[in-house]
mmCIF file of C-alpha atoms in Angstrom:
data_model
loop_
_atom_site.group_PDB
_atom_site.id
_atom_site.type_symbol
_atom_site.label_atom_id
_atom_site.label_comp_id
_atom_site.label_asym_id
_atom_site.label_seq_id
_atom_site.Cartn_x
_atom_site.Cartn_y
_atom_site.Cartn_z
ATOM 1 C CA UNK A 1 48.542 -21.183 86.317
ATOM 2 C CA UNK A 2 45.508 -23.217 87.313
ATOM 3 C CA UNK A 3 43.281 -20.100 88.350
ATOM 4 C CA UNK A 4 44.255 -18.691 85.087
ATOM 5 C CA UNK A 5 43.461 -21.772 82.586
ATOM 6 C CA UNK A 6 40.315 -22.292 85.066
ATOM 7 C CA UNK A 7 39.232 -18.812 83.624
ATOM 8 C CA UNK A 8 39.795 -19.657 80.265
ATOM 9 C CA UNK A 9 38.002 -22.159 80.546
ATOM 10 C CA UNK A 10 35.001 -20.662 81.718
ATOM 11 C CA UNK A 11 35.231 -17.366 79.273
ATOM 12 C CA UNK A 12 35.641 -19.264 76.453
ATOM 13 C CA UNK A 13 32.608 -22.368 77.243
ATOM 14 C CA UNK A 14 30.581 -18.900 77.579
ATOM 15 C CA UNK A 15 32.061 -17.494 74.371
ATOM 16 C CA UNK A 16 31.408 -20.809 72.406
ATOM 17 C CA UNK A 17 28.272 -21.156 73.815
ATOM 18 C CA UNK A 18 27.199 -17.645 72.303
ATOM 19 C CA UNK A 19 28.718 -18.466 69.328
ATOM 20 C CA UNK A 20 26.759 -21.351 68.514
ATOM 21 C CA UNK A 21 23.497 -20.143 70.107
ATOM 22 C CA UNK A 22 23.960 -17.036 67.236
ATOM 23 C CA UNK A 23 24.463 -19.848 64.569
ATOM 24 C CA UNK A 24 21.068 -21.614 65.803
ATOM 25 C CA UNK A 25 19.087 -19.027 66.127
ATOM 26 C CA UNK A 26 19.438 -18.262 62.341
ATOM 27 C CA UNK A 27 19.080 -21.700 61.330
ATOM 28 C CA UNK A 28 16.081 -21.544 63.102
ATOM 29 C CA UNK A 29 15.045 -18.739 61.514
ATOM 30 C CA UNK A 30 15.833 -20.158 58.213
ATOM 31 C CA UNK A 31 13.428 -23.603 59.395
ATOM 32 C CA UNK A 32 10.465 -21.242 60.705
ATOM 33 C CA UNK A 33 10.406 -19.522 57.448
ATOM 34 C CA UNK A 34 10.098 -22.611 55.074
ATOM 35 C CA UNK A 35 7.244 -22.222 53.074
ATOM 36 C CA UNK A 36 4.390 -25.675 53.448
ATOM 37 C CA UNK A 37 4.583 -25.403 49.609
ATOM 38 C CA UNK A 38 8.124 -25.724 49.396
ATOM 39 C CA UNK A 39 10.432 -29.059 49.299
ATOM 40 C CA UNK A 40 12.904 -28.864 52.600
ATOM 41 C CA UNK A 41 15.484 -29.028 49.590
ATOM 42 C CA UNK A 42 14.765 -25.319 49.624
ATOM 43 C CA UNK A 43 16.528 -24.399 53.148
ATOM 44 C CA UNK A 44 19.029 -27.167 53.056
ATOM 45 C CA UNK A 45 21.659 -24.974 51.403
ATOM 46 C CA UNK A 46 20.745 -22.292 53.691
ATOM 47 C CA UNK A 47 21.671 -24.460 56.626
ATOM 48 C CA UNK A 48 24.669 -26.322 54.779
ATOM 49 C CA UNK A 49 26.182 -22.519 54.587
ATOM 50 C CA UNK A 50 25.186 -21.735 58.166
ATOM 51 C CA UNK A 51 26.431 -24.867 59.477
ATOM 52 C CA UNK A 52 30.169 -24.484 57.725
ATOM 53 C CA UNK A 53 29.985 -20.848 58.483
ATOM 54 C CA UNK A 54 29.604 -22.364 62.173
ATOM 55 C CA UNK A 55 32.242 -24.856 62.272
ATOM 56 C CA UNK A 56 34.896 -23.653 59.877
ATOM 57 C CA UNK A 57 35.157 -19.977 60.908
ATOM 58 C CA UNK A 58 33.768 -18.499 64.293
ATOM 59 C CA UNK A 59 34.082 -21.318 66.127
ATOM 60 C CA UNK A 60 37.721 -22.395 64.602
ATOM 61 C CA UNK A 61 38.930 -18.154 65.403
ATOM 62 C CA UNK A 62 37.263 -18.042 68.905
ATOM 63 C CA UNK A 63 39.512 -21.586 69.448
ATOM 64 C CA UNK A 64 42.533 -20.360 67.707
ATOM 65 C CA UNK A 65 42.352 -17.700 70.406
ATOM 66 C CA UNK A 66 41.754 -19.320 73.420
ATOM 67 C CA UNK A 67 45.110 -21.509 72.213
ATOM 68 C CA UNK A 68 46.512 -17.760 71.732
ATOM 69 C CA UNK A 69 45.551 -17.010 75.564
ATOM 70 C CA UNK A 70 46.630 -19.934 77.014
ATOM 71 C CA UNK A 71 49.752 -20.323 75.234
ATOM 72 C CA UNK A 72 50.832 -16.878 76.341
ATOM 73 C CA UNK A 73 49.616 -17.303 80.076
ATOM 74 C CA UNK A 74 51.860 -20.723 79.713
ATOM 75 C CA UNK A 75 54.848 -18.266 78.504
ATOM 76 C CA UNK A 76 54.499 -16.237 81.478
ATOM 77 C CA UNK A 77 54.239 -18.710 84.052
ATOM 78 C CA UNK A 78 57.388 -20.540 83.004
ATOM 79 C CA UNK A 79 59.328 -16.919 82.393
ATOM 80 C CA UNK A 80 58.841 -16.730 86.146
ATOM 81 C CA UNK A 81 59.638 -20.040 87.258
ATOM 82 C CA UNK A 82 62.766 -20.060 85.253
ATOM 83 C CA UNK A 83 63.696 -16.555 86.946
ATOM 84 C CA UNK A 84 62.852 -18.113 90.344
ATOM 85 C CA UNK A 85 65.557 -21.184 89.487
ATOM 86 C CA UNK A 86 67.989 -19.001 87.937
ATOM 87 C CA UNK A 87 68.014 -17.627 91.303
ATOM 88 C CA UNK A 88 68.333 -20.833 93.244
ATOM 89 C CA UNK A 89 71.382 -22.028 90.231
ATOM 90 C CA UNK A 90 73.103 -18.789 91.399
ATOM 91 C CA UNK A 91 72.971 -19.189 94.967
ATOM 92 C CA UNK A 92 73.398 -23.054 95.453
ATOM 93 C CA UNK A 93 74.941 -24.191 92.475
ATOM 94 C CA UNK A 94 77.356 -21.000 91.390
ATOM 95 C CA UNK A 95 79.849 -23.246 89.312
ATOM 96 C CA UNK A 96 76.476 -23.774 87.100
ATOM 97 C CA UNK A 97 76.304 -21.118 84.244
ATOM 98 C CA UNK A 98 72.829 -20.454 85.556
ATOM 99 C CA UNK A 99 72.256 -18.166 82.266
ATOM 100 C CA UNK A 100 73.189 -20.753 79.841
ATOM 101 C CA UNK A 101 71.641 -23.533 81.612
ATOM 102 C CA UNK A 102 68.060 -21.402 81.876
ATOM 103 C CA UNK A 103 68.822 -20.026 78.001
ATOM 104 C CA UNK A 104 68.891 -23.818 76.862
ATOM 105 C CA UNK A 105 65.545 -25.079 78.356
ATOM 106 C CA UNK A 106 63.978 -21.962 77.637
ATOM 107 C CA UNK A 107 64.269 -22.358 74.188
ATOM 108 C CA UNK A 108 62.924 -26.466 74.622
ATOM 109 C CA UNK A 109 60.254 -25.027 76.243
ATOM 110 C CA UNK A 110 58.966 -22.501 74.245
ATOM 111 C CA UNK A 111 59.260 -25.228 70.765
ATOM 112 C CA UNK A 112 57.062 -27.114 72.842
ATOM 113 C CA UNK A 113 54.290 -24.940 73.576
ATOM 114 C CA UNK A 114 54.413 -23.726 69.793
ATOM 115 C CA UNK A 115 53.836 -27.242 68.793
ATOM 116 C CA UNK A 116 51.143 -27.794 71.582
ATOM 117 C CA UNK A 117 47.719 -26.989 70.868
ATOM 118 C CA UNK A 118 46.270 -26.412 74.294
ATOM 119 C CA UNK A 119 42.749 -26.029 72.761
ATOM 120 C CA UNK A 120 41.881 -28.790 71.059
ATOM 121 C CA UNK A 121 39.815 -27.756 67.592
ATOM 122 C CA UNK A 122 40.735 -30.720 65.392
ATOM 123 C CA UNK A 123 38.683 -30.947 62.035
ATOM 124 C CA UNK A 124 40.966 -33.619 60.193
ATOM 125 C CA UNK A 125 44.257 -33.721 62.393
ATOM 126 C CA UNK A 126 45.127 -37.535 62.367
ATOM 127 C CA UNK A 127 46.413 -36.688 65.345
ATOM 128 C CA UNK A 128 43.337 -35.382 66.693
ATOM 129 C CA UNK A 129 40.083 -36.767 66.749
ATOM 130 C CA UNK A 130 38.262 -35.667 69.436
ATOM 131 C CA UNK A 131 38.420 -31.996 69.322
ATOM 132 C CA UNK A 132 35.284 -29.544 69.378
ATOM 133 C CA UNK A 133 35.312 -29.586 65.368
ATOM 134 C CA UNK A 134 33.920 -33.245 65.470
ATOM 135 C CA UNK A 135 31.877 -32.597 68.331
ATOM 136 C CA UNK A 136 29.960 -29.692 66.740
ATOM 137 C CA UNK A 137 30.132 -31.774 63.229
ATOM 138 C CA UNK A 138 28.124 -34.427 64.975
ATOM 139 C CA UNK A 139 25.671 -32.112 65.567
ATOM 140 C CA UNK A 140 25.239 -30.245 62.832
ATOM 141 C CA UNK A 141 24.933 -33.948 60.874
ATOM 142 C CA UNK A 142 21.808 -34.530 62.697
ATOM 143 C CA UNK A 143 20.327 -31.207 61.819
ATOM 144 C CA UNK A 144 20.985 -31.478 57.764
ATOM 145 C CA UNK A 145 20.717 -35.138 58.530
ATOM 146 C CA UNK A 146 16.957 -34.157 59.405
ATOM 147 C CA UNK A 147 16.701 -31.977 56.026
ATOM 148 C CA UNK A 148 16.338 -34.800 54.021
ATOM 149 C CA UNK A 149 13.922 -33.862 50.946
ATOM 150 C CA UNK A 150 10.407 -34.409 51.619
ATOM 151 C CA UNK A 151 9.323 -32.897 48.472
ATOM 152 C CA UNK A 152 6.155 -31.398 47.069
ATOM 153 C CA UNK A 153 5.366 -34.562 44.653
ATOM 154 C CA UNK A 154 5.340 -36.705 47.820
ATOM 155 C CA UNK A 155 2.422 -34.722 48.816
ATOM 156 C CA UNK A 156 -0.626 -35.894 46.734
ATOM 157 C CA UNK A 157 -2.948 -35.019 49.372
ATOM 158 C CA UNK A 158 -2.734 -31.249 50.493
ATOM 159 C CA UNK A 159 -3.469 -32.619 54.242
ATOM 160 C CA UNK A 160 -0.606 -34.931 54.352
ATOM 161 C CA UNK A 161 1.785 -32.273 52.890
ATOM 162 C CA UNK A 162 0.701 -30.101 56.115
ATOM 163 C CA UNK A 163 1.041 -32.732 58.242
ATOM 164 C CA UNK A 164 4.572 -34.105 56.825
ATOM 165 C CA UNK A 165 5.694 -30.366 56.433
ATOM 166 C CA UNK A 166 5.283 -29.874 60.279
ATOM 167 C CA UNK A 167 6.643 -33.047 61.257
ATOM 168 C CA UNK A 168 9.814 -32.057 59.740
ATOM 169 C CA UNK A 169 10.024 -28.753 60.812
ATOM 170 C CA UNK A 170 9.716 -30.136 64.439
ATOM 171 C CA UNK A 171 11.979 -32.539 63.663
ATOM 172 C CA UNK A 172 14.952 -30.195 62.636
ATOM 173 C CA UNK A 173 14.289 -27.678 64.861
ATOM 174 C CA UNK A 174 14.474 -30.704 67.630
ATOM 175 C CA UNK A 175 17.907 -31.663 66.230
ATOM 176 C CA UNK A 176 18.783 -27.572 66.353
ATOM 177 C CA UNK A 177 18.127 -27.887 70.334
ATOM 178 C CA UNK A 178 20.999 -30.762 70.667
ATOM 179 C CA UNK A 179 22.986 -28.387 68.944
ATOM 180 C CA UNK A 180 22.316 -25.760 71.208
ATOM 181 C CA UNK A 181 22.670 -27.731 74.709
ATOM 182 C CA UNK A 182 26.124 -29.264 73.841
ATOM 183 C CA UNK A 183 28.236 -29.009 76.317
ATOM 184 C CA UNK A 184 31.746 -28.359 75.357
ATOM 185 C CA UNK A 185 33.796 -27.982 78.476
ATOM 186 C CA UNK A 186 34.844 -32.171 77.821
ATOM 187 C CA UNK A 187 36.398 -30.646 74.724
ATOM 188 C CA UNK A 188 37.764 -27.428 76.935
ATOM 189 C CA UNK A 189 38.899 -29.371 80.015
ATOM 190 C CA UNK A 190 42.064 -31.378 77.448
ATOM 191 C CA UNK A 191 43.634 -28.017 78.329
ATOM 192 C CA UNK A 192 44.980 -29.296 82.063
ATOM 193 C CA UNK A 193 46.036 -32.805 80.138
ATOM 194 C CA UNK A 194 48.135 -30.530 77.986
ATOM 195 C CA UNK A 195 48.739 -28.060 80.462
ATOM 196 C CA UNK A 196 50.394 -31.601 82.899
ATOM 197 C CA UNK A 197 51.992 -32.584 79.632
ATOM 198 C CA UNK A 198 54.051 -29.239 79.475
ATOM 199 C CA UNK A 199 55.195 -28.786 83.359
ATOM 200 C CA UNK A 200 56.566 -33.000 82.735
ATOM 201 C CA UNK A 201 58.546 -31.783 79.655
ATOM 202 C CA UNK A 202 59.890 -28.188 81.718
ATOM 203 C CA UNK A 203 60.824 -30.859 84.841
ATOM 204 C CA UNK A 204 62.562 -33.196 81.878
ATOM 205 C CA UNK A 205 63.830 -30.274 80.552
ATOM 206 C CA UNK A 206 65.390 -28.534 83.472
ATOM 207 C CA UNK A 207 65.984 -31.537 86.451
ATOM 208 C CA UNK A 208 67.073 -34.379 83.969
ATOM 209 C CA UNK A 209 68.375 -32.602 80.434
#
């Protein structure tokens, strides 16, 4: 089960990671093409759409099915193990109703791993701050953070227009490259601490219950 998550893990960092590098190269697109004569008010609903478009769909679906992936690898690995003891109820424990007994925590286990998020995405969850949501929100803050309106009227002189223009540009296209190098296997990884968390509650389920 380890080699498996350890996979998932690395398909889906690679996955994110082309995700967002997709987002941020047409934000910086959208930055490169902003006019010298236009207020950065211009592009910032350009990247306010991007950036939601980011967050609140592909990376939430490529999440949502990496949970998908690991909660069915999870299903698997404990259908085996509970053949394995059915096995070991029948030949060293035969008073046992062995089917009834592996029926019972099979049907714990499998409430639990509905209700377990192996991923974590969160995005609002009280229960859940840490997930890649506010990760990637932090982020994308400092890049529309950076598009603060430095508009025309601020630019009496036509040099210092240029010059602010530029600074800006570099500025948000600098925030765009944290954006790009985040690492998100931290955010990945919480799958073993969930993964732990599940084998505890099959051992509860199936030694103690």
């Amino acid at each position: 089960m380890n080699d498996k998550f350890k996979k998932l893990v690395r398909t889906g960092k690679n996955n994110l990671e082309d995700i967002v590098d997709a987002s941020c190269n047409r934000m910086e697109s959208i930055i490169n093409n902003w006019s010298k004569v236009k207020s950065v008010d211009v592009i910032k609903p350009d990247l306010e759409k991007e950036t939601q478009r980011l967050m609140t769909r592909d990376i939430k679906r490529a999440v949502e099915e990496m949970s998908s992936s690991a909660e069915r690898n999870t299903k698997i690995a404990v259908q085996d193990f509970m053949t394995d003891a059915e096995e070991i109820l029948m030949k060293y424990l035969p008073e046992v109703d062995s089917d009834d007994v592996v029926r019972s925590v099979s049907s714990k286990i499998d409430l639990e791993i509905q209700n377990s998020d192996l991923f974590s995405y969160g995005g609002g969850d009280a229960q859940n701050k840490n997930g890649i949501y506010e990760a990637l929100a932090n982020g994308a803050i400092m890049v529309l953070g950076g598009a603060v309106g430095i508009g025309i009227k601020e630019g009496l002189k036509a040099g210092y227009h240029a010059i602010t223009h530029e600074k800006k540009r570099e500025e948000l296209l600098g925030h765009l490259m944290e954006l790009r190098n985040m690492d998100m296997t931290p955010y990945l990884n919480t799958v073993f601490s969930r993964k732990n968390e599940l084998i505890g509650i099959i051992k509860k389920a199936f030694i103690t219950d």
